Coordinates of C-alpha atoms and ligand atoms in Angstrom, one line a residue:
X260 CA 65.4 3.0 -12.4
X261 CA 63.4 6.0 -11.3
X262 CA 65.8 9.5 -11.3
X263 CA 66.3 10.8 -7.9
X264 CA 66.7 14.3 -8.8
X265 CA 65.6 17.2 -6.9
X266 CA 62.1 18.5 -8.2
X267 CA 61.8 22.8 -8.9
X268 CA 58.9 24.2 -10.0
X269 CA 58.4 24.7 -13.6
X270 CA 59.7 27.5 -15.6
X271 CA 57.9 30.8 -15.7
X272 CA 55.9 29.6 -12.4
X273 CA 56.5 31.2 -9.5
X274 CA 55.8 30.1 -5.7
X275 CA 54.8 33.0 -3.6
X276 CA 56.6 33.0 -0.2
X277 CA 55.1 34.2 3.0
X278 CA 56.4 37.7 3.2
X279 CA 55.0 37.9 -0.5
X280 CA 51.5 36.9 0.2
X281 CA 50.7 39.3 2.6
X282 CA 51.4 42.2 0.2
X283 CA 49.5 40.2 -2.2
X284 CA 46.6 39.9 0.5
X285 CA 46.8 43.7 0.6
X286 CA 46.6 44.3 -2.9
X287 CA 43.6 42.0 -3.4
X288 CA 41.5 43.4 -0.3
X289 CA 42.2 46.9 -2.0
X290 CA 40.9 45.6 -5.3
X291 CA 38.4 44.0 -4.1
X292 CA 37.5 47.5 -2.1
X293 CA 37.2 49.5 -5.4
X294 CA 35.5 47.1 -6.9
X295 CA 32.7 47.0 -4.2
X296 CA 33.0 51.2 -4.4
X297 CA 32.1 50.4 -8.5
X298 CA 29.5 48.0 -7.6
X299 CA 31.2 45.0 -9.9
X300 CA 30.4 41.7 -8.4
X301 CA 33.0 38.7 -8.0
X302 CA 33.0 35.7 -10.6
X303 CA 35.3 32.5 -10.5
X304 CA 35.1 30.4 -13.2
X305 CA 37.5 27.4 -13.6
X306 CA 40.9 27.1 -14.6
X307 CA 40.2 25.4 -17.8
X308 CA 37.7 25.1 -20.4
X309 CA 37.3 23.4 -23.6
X310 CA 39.6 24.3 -26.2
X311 CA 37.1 25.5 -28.5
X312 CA 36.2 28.7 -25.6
X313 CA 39.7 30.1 -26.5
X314 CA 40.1 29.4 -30.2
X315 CA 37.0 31.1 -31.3
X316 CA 37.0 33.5 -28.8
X317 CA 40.6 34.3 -29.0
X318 CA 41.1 34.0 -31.9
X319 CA 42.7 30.9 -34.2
X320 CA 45.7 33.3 -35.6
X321 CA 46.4 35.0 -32.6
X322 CA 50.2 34.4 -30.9
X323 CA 47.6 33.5 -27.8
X324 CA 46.1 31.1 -29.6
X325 CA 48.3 30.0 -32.3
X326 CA 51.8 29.2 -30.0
X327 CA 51.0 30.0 -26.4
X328 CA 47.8 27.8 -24.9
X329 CA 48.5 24.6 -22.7
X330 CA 46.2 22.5 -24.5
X331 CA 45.8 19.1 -23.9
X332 CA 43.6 16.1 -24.2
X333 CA 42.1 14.7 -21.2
X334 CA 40.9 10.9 -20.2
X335 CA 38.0 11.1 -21.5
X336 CA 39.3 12.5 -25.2
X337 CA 38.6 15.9 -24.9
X338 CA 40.8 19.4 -25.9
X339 CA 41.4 21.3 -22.7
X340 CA 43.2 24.3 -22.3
X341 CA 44.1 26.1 -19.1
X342 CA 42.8 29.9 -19.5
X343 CA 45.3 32.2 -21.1
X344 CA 43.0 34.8 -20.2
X345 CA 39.2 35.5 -18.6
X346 CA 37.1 37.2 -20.7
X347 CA 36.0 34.5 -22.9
X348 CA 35.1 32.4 -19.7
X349 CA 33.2 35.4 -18.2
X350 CA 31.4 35.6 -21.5
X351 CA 30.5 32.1 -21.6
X352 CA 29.5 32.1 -17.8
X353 CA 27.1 34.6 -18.4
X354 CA 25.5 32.7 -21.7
X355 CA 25.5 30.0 -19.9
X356 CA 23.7 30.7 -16.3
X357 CA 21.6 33.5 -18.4
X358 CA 23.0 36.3 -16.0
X359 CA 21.5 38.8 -18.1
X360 CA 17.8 37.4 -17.6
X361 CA 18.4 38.5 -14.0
X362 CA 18.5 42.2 -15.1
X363 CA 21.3 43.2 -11.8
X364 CA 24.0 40.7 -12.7
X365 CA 26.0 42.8 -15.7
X366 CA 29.3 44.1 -14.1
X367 CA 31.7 41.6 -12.7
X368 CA 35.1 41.1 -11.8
X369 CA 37.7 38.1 -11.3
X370 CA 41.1 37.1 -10.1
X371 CA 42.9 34.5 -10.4
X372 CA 45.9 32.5 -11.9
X373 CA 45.8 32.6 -16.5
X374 CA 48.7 30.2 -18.4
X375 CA 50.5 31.4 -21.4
X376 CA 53.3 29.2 -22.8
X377 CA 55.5 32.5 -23.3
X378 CA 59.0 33.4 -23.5
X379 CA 59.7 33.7 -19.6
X380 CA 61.5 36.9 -18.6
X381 CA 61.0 39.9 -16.1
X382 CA 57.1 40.6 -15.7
X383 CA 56.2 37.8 -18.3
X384 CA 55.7 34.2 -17.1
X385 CA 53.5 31.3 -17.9
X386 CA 51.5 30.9 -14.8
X387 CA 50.7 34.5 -13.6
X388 CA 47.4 36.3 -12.4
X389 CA 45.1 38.6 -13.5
X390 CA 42.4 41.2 -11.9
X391 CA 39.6 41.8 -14.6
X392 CA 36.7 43.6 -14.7
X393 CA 33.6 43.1 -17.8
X394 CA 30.7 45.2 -17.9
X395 CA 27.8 43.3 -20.4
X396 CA 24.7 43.7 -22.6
X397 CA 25.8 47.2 -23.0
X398 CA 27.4 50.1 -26.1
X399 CA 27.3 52.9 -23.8
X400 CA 30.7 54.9 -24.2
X401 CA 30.2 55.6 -20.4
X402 CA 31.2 51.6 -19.8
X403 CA 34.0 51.8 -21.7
X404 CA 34.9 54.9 -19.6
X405 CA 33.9 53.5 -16.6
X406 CA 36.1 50.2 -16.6
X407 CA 39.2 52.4 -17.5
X408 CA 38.4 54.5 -14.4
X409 CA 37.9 51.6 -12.5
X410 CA 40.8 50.1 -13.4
X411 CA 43.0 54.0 -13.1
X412 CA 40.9 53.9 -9.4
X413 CA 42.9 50.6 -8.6
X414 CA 46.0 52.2 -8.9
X415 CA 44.9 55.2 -6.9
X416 CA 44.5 53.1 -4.1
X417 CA 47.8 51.3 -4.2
X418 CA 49.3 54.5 -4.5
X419 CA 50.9 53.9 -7.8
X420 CA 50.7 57.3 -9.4
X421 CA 53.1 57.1 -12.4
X422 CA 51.2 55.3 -15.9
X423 CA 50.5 56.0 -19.0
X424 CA 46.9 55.6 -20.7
X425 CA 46.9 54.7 -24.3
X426 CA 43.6 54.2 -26.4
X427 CA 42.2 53.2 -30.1
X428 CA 39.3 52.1 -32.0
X429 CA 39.8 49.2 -34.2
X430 CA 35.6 49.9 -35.3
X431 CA 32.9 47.8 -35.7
X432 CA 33.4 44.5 -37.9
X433 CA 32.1 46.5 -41.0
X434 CA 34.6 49.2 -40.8
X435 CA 37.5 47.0 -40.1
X436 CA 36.7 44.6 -43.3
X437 CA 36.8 47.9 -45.0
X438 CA 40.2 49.3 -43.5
X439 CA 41.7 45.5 -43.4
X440 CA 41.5 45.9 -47.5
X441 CA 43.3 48.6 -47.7
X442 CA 45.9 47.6 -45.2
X443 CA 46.5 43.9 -47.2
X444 CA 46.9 46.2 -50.3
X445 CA 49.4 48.8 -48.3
X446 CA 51.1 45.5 -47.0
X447 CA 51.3 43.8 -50.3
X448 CA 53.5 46.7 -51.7
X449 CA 56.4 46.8 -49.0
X450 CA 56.3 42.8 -47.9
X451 CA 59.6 42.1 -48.4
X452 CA 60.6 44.4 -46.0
X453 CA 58.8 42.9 -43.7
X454 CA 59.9 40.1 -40.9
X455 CA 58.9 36.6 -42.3
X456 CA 56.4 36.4 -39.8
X457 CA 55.1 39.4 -40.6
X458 CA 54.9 38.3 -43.8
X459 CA 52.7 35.0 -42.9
X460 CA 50.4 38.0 -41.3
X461 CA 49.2 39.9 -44.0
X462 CA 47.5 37.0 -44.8
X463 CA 46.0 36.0 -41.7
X464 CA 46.2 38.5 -39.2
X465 CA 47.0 41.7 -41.2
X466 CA 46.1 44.1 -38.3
X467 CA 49.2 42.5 -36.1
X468 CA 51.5 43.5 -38.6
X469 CA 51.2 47.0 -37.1
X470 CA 51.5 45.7 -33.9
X471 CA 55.4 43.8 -34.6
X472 CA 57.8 44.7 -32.2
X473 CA 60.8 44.7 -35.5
X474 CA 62.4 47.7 -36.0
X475 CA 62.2 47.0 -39.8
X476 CA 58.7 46.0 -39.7
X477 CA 57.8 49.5 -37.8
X478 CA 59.6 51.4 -40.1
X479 CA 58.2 50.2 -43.3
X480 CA 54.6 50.3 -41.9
X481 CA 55.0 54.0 -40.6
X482 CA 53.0 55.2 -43.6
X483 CA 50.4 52.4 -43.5
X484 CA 46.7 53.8 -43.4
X485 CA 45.4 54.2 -39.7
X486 CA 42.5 52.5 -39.2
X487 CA 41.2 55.4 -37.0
X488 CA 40.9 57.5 -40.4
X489 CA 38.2 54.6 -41.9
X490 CA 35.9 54.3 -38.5
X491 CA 32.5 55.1 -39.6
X492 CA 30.0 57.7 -38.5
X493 CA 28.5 55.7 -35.5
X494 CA 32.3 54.0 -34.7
X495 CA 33.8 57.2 -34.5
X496 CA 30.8 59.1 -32.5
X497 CA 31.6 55.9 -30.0
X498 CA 35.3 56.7 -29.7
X499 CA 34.8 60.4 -29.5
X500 CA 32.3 60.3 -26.6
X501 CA 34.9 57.8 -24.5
X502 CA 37.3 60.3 -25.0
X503 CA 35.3 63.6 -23.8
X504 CA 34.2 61.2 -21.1
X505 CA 38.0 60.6 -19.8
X506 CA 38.5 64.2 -20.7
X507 CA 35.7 65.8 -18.7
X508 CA 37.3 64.0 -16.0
X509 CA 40.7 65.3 -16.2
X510 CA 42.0 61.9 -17.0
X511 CA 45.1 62.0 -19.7
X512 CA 45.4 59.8 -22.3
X513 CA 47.3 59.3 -25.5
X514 CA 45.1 58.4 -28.6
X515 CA 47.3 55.5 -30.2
X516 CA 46.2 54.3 -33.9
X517 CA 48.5 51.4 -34.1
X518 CA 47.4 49.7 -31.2
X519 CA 46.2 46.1 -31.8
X520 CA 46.0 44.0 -29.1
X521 CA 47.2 40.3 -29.3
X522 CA 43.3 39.1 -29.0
X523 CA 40.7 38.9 -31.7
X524 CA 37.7 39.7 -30.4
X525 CA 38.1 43.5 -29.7
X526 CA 35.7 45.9 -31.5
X527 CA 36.1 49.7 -30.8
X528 CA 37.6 50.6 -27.9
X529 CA 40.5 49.4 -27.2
X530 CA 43.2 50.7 -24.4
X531 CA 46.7 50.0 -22.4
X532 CA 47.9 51.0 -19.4
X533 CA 51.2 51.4 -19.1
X534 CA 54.3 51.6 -16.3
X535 CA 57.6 53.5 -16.9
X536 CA 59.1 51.8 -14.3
X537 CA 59.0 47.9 -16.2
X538 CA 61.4 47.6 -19.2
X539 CA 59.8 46.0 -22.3
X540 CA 56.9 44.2 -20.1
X541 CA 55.4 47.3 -19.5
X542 CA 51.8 47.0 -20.0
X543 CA 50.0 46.8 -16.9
X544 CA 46.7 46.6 -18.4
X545 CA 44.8 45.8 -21.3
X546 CA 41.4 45.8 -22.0
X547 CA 38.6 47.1 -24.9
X548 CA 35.0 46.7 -26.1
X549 CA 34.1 43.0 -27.7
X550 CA 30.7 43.3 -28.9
X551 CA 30.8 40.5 -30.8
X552 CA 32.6 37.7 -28.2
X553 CA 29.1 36.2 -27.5
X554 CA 28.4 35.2 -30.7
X555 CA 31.9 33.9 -31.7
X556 CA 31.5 31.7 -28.7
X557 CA 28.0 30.5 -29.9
X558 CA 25.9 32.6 -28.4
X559 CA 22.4 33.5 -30.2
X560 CA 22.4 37.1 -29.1
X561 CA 24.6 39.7 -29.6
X562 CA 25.8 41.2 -26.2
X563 CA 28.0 44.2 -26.0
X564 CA 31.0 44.0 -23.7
X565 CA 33.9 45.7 -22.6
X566 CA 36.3 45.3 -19.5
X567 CA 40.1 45.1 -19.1
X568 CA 42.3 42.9 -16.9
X569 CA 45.6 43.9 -15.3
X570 CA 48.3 41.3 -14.4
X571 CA 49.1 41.4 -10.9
X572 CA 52.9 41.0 -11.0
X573 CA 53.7 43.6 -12.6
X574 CA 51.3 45.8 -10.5
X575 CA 54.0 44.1 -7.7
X576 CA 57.0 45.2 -9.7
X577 CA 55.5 48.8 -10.4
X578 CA 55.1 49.2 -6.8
X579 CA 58.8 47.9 -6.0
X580 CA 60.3 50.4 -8.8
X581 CA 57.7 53.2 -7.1
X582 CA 59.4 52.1 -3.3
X583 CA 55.8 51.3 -2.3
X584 CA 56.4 48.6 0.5
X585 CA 53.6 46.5 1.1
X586 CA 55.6 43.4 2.8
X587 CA 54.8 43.0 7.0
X588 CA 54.5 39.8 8.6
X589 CA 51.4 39.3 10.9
X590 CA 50.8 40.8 14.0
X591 CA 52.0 39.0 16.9
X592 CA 50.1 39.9 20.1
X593 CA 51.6 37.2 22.6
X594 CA 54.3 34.8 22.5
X595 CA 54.3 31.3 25.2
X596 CA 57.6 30.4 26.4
X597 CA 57.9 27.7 28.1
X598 CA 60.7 26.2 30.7
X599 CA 60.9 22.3 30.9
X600 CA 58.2 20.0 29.6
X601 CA 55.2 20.2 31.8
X602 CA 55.1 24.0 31.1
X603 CA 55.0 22.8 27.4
X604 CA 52.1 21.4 27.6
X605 CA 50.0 23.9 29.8
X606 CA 51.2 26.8 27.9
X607 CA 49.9 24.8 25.0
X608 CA 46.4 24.4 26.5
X609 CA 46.9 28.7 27.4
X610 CA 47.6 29.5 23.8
X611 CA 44.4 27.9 22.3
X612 CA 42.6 29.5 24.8
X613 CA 43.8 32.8 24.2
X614 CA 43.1 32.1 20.3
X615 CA 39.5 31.4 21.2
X616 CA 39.5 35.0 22.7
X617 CA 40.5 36.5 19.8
X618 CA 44.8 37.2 20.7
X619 CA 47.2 36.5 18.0
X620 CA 49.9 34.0 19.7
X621 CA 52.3 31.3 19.1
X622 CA 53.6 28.7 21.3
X623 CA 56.3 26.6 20.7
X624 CA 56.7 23.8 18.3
X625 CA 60.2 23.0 18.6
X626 CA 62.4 22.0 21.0
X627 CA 63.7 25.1 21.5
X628 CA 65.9 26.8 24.3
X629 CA 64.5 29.3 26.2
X630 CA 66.5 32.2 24.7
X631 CA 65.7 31.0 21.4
X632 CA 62.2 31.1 22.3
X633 CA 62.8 34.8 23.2
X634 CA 64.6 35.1 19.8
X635 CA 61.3 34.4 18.0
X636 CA 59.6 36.6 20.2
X637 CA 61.4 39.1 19.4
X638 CA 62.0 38.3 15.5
X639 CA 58.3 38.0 15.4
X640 CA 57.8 42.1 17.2
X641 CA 55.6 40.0 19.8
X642 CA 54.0 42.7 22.0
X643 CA 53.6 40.3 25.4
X644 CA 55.4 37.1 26.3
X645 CA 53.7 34.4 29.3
X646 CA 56.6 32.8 30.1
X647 CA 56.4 29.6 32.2
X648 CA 58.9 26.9 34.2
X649 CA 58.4 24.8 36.6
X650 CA 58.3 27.4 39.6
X651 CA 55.2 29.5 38.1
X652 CA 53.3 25.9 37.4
X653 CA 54.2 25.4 41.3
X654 CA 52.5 29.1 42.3
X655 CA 49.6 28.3 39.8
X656 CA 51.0 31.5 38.4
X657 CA 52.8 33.0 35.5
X658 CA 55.3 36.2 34.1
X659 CA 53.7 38.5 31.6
X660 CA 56.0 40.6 30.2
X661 CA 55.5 43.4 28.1
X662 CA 58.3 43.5 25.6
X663 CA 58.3 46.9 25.0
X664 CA 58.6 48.3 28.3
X665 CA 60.6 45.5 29.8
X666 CA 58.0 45.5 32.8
X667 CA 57.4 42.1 34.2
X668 CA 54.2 41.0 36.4
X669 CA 53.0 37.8 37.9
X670 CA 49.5 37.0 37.2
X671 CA 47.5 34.0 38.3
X672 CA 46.1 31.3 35.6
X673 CA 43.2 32.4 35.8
X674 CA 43.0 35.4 35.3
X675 CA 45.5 35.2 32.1
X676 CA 43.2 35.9 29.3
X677 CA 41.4 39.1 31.1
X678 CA 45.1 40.6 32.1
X679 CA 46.5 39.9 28.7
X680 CA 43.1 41.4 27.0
X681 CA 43.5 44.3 29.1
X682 CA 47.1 44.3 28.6
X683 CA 47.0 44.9 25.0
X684 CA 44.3 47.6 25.1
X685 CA 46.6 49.2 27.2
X686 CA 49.0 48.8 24.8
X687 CA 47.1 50.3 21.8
X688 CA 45.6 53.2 23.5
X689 CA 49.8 54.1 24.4
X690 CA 50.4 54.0 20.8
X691 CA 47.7 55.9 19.7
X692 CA 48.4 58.4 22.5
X693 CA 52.1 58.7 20.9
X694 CA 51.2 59.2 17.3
X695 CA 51.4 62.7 15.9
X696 CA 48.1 64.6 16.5
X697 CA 46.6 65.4 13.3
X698 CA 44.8 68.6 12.3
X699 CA 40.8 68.2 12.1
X700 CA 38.0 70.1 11.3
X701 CA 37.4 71.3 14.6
X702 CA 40.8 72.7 15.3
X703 CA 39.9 74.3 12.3
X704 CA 36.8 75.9 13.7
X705 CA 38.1 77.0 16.8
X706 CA 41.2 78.8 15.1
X707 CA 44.3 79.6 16.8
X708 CA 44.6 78.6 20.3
X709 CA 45.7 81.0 22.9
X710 CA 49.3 82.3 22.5
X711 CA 49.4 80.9 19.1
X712 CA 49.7 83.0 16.3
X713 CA 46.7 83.5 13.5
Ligands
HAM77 P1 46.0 41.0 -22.2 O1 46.5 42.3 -22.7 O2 46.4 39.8 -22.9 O3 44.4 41.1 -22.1 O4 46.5 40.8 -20.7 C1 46.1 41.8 -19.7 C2 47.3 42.0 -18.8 O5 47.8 40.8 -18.2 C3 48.6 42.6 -19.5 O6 48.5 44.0 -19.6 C4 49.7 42.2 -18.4 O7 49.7 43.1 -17.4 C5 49.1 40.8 -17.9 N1 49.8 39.7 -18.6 C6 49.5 39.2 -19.8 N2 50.4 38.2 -20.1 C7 51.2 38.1 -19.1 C8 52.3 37.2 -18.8 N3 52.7 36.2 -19.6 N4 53.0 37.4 -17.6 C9 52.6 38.4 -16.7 N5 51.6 39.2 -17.0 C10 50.9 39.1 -18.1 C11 43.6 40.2 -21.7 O8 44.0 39.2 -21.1 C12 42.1 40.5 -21.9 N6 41.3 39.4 -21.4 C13 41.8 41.8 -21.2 C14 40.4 42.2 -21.4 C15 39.4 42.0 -20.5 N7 39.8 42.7 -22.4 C16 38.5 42.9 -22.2 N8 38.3 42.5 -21.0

């Protein structure tokens, strides 16, 4: 017997309601704005890749990697695993369609949904969506800096002004096989205080130990040897020049030498932005230099990268905490209402033509009253209603009324999509006519009119 029960979606996904996808719509044309101002250039790749993409590129003793991927084997016997995250595939992309042969293509960005099997709670779920930008085949400090401005730029435009930047260098490979040494040996000495996971680390992923979110564990590692103090010369020239670069710019940042990163492919820079407003999920951005991705992913060439990606709902919830209110439903220029059924079906006939003319309207779908007609009208701000019965099909006519005013005029079939056209310019030139004049460069120029005071 198949269970009848009712179906939800699965937890940590989310559906995004109407109401929620127009402030989404906002926040993506605005990204997509600043990206065009940065000159990065849109890549989709797919949803999921092999297996391997992720496990080399991520890392095999990451948490990512290690506990969070949905991994599964298809029909045909392969290892697929829906993205936890986009770099990789943006890497492989490139390698793949030879992107950097073509000289222009070096500094793209993505969107889209990434799938991490993780403890579901406020700002962390399994299905949620990134913005990313990479910049390739380049170790100029100046791309580090410019992906963080980028990123710092988004915000700017959503009005968020409240983060908190927070960089490292985790070095070369060369200069962390160095530094790793001396952490395993720091490590070694205090291990039983540390977590037993933590412990499992020291010999796999020694590095993360720093990053462990137990009190005990960050306590006993307080005194552990900072990588930052091992970078070598070139390493630490690198980090220096990102940091006059943010400087010069009168960006602020923290300099943070325990920060790790939960991937495995970071070399150098890394950095974090971070929200006040968010409780423990407060990172709203992540990102760093991975110089040596390609080749973990099997590429023959080294090729320098470094990007970040932010996750998108908790951009949402910073702009919530900051009272930035982004929800509107769509304009509604003109609402049919119809009275009996053959109005129905003319009004029907007016409202796609009025579509083809470019006028935002609804008609009715239901068998609504008239007064609940209105009620949508209304509910829906609709500027004009053409409201029809039996009486206007009988004068070939019908009433256009102007919700706002109230003012009510008869106007012949024909002529409906000119009159409602001219109608709503009307309508917009009123508004802009009532909207508080601003000051502008002329009224600066000509100074203080007559009577007013200098
Ligand atoms: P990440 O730090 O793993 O880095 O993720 C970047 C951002 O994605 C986080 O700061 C957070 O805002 C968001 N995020 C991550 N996991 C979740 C989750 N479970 N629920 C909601 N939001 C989440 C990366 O993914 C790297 N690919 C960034 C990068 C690009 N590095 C270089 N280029």
């Amino acid at each position: 017997m198949t269970e009848n029960r009712s179906l939800q979606s699965i937890r940590g996904t989310h559906d995004l309601l109407p109401g929620e996808t127009e402030a989404w719509d906002v926040v993506e044309g605005l990204i997509r704005d600043v990206m065009g101002l940065y000159q990065y250039r849109e890549i989709r790749t797919p949803v999921f890749e092999d297996t391997q993409l992720f496990a080399r590129g991520i890392g095999e003793h990451t948490d990512i990697v290690n506990k969070e991927m949905y991994t599964f084997t298809d029909q045909g016997g392969r290892s697929i695993t829906l993205r936890p995250e986009g770099t990789a595939s943006v890497v492989r992309a490139w390698l793949q369609h030879r992107l950097g042969a073509q000289g222009t293509v070096d500094k793209l960005y993505y969107m889209g949904p990434m799938f991490r099997q993780e403890a579901p709670q406020k700002g962390r779920a399994r299905q949620f969506h990134q913005f990313g930008a990479e910049v390739l085949g380049t170790d100029a400090p100046e791309a580090d800096a410019e992906v963080i401005m980028l990123f710092l730029s988004v915000l700017d435009a959503l009005g968020l002004e409240t983060w908190s930047l927070h960089i490292g260098s985790l070095g070369c490979r060369e200069c962390r096989a160095e530094y790793r040494v001396l952490l395993v040996e720091f490590l070694s000495g205090i291990e039983d205080l540390l977590c037993e996971e933590c412990r499992e680390r020291v010999g796999t992923n020694p590095l993360r130990v720093l990053d462990c979110k137990n009190e005990g564990c960050r306590l006993a590692t307080a005194k552990a040897p900072s990588l930052l103090d091992h970078l070598d010369d070139e390493c630490r020239a690198h980090f220096e020049a990102v940091q006059a670069l943010l400087g010069d710019r009168g960006i602020p940042f923290t300099v943070d030498p325990r920060m790790v990163r939960g991937l495995d492919y970071y070399e150098r820079t890394t950095f974090e932005v971070l929200s006040p407003d968010l409780g423990a999920q407060d990172a709203i951005c992540g990102g760093g230099r991975y110089d040596g991705l390609a080749q973990m992913i099997g590429g023959k060439d080294r090729v320098p990268g470094v990007g970040f990606a932010a996750g998108i709902e908790r951009i949402m919830l910073a702009l919530e905490a900051a009272g930035i209110d982004l929800d509107f439903e769509p304009l509604c220029e003109v609402a049919l209402i119809h009275i009996g059924d053959a109005a129905r079906q003319r009004l029907f006939t007016i409202c796609d033509t009025l579509r083809r003319a470019g006028v935002a309207c609804t008609t009715e779908l239901f068998d609504r009253s008239v007064k609940a007609q209105m009620r949508e009208a209304n509910r829906r701000e609709a500027l004009l209603a053409l409201i029809a019965g039996e009486k206007e099909l009988e004068a070939d006519t019908i009433t256009l009324r102007n919700l706002v005013s109230g003012d009510e005029e008869q106007v012949a079939f024909t002529d409906i999509v000119t009159t409602v056209l001219e109608r709503l310019d009307q309508m917009e030139e009123e508004a802009v006519d009532e909207e508080p004049d601003e000051w502008t460069d002329e009224d600066e120029q000509s100074g203080p009119g007559p009577g007013e005071a200098a």
